[in-house]
Short mmCIF file of C-alpha atoms in Angstrom, two decimals:
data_model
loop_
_atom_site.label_atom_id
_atom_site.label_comp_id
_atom_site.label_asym_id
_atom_site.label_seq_id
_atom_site.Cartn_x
_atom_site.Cartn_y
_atom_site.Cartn_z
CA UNK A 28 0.00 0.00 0.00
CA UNK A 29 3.21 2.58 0.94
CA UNK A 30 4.61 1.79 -2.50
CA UNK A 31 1.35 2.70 -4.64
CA UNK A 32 0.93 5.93 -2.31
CA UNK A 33 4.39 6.27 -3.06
CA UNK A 34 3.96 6.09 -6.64
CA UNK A 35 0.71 8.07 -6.87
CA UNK A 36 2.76 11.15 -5.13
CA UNK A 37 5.54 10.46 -7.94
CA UNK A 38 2.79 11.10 -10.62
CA UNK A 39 1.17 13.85 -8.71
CA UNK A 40 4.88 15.60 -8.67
CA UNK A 41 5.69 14.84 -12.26
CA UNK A 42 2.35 16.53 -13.14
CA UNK A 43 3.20 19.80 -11.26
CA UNK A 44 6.20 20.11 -13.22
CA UNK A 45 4.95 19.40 -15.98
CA UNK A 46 2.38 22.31 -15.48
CA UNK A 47 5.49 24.73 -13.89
CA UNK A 48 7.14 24.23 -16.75
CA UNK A 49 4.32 24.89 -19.45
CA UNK A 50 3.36 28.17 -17.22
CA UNK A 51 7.21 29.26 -17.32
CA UNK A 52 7.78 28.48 -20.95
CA UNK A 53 5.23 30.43 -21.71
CA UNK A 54 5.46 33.66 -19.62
CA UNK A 55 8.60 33.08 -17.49
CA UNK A 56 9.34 33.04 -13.94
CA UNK A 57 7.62 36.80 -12.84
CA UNK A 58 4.55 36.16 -15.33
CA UNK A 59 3.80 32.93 -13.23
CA UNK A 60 1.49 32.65 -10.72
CA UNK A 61 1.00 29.26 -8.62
CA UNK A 62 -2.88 29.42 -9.38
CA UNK A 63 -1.52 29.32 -13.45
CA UNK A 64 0.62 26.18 -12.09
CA UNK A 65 -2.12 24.95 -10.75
CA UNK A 66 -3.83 24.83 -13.80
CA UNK A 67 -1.99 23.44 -16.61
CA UNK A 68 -0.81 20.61 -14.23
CA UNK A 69 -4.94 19.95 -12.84
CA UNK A 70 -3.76 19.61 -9.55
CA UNK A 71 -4.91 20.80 -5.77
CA UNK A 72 -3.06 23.83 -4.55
CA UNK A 73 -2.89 21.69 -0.88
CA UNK A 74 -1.11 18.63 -3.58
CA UNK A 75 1.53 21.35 -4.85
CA UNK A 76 2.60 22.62 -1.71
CA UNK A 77 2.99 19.38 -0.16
CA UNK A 78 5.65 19.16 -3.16
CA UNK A 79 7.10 22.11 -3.51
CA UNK A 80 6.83 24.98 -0.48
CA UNK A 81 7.49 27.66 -3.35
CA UNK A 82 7.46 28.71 -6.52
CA UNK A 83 10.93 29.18 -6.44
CA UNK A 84 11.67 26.02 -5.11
CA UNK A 85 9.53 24.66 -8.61
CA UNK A 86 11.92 26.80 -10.67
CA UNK A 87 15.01 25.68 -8.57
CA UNK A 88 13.67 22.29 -9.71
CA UNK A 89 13.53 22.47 -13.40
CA UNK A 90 16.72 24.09 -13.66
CA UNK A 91 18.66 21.54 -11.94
CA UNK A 92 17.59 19.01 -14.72
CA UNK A 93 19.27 20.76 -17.34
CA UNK A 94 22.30 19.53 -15.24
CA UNK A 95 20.86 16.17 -17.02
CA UNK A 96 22.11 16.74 -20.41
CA UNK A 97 25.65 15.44 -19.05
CA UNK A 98 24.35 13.35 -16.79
CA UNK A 99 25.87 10.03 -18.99
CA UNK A 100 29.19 11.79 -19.64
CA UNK A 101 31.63 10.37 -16.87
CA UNK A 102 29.87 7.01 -17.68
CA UNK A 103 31.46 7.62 -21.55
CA UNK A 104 34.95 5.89 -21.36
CA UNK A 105 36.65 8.48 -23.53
CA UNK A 106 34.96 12.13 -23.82
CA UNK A 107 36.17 14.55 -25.95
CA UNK A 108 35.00 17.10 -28.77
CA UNK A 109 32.84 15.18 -30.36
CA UNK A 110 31.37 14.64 -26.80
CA UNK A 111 30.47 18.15 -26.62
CA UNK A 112 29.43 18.95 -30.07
CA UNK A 113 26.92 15.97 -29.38
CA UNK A 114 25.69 17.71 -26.31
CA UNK A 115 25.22 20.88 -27.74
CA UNK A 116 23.00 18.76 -30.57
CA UNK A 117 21.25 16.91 -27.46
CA UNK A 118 20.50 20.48 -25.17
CA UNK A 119 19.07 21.69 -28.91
CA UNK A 120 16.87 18.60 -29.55
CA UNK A 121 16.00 19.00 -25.60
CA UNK A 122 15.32 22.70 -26.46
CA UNK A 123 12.98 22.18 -29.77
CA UNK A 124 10.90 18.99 -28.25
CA UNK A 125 10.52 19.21 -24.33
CA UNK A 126 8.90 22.05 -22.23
CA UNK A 127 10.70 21.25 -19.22
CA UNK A 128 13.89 21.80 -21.24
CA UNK A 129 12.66 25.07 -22.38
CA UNK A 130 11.28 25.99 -19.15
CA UNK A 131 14.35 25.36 -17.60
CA UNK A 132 16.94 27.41 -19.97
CA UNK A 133 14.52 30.37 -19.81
CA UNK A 134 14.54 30.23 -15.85
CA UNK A 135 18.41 29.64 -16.46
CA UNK A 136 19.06 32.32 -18.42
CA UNK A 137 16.64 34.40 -15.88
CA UNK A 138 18.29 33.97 -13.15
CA UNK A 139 21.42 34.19 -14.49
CA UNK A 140 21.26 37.74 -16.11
CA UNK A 141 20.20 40.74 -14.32
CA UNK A 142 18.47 40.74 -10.95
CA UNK A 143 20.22 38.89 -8.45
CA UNK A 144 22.31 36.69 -11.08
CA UNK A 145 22.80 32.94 -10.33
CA UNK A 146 26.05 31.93 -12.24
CA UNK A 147 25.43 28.11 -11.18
CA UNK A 148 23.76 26.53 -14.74
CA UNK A 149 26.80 28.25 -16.44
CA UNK A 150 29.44 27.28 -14.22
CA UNK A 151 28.05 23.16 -14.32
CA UNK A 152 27.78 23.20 -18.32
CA UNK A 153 31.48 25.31 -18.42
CA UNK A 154 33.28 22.71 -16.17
CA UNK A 155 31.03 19.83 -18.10
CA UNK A 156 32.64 21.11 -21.46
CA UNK A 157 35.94 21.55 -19.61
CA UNK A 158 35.84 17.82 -18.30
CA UNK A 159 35.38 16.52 -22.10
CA UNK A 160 38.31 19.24 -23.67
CA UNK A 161 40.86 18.30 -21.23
CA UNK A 162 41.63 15.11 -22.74
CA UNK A 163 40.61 16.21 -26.18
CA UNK A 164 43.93 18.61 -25.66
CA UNK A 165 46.33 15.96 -23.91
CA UNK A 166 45.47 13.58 -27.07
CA UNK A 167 46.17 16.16 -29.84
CA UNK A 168 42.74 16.71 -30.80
CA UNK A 169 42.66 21.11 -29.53
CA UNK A 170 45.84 23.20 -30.31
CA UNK A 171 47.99 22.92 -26.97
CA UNK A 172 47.71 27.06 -27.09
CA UNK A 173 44.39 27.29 -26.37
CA UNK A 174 42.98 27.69 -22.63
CA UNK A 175 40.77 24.90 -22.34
CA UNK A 176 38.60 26.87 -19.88
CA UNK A 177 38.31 29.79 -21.76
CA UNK A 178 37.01 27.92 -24.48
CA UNK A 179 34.59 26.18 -22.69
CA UNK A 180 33.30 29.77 -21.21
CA UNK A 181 32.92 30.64 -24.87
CA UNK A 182 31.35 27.72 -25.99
CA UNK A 183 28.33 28.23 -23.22
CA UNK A 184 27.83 31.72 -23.96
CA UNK A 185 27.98 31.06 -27.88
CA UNK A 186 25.19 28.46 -27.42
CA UNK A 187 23.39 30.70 -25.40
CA UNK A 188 23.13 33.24 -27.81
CA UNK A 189 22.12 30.73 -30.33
CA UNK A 190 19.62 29.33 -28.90
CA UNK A 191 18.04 32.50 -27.88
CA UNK A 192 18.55 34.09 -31.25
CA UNK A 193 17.02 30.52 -33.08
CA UNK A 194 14.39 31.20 -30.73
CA UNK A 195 13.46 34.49 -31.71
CA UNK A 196 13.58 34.25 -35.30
CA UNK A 197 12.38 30.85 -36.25
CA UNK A 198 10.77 28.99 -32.96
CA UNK A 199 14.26 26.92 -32.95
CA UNK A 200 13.30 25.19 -36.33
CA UNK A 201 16.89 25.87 -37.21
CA UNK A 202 18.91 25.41 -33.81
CA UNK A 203 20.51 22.20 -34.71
CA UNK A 204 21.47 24.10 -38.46
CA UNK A 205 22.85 27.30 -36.32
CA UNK A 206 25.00 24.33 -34.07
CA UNK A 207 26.44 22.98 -36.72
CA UNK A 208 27.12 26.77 -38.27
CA UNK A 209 28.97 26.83 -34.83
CA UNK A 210 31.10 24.16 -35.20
CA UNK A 211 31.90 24.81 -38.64
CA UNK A 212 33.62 27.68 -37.69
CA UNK A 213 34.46 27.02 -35.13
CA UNK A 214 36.37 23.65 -35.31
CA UNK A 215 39.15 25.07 -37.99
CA UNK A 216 40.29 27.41 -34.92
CA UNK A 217 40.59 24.78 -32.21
CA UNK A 218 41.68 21.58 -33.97
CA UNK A 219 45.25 20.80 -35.71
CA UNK A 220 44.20 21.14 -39.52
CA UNK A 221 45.27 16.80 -40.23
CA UNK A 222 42.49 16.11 -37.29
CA UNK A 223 39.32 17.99 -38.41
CA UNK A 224 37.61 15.38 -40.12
CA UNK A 225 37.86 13.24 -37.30
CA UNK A 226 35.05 15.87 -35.95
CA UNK A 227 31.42 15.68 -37.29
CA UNK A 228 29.83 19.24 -36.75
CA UNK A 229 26.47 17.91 -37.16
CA UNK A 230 26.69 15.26 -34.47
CA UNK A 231 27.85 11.73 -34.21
CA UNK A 232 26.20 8.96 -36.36
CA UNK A 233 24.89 7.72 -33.02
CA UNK A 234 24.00 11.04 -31.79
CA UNK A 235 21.99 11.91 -34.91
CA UNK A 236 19.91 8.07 -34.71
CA UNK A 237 19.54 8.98 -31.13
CA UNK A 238 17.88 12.14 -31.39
CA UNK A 239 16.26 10.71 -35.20
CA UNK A 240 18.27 13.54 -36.93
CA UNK A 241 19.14 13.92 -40.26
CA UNK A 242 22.81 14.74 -41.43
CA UNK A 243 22.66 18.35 -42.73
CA UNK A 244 23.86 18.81 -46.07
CA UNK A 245 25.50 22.37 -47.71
CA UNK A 246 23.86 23.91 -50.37
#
């Protein structure tokens, strides 16, 4: 009998944020009320609370899974670039196909910008890229001049901006094209010229079957 009450409050959670993060997505973190909560997840006020004592504490909640995306990475025996320019392709897919992924960059990005910034969400995907670049470097595969760090802060904020600016202008239809635009440029500055095609911009073969992409082609 505990375990069904158990899983019926598992459900009854999983709704809520389901319904935080549809409210969020669509009118962020100060256009939220908990009665719009509430609502898109068809629960009892008395259910969220006994959940979550906040609305902050529901926005705390789906920012921490974005940590997610690299959840699998110290499980992969050898990370390197092509780890993160598959991650970028995952957090994009994440971005284009699941509202609790887009709730949670928007509540990332803020919290992270102007009022009372929270530098946490960039710091965990910076020392996530960092972790995977590291032995890229030490192998060959990133020039030995480049600060690993450094380009790990750039990468975040240059996926930021993409994201944001896919969003903007095209709903993210074209955020995995914009990636790849990324790491086309990208990869000629950071990689010893006999080792770029060892790098697929547009995401590993089992990336792309993964997330049922396509490979992009040039026109």
């Amino acid at each position: 009998m505990a375990r069904v009450r158990q899983e019926r409050a598992e459900i009854t959670r999983q709704a809520i944020l389901d319904g935080a993060a549809t409210a969020f997505d669509r009118s962020g973190f100060d256009g939220t009320s908990l009665s719009d909560v509430v609502k898109h997840a068809g629960v009892t006020k008395g259910a969220l609370y006994f959940h979550f004592p906040s609305k902050e504490a529901l926005a705390r909640t789906l920012m921490d899974e974005q940590f997610q995306v690299a959840a699998d990475v110290p499980a992969i025996e050898d990370p390197g670039l092509q780890t993160v320019i598959d991650l970028t392709h995952q957090m994009a897919y994440g971005l284009r196909t699941n509202v609790r992924v887009r709730a949670g960059i928007r509540l990332v990005i803020e919290f992270g910008s102007f009022t009372n910034p929270d530098p946490t969400p960039y710091n965990t995907w910076i020392d996530t890229a960092h972790g995977c670049l590291t032995p890229a470097q030490e192998r060959g595969d990133v020039l030995p001049s480049l600060d690993v760090h450094d380009l790990s802060t750039f990468l975040v904020g240059s996926f930021t901006g993409i994201q944001v600016t896919s969003h903007v202008r095209t709903g993210r239809e074209d955020l995995h094209t914009r990636i790849t635009d990324l790491w086309n440029f990208l990869l000629p500055g950071i990689v010893p010229a006999p080792r770029i095609p060892l790098f697929d911009p547009t995401g590993s073969p089992e990336c792309r079957t993964e997330l049922g992409l396509q490979p992009l082609t040039t026109t």
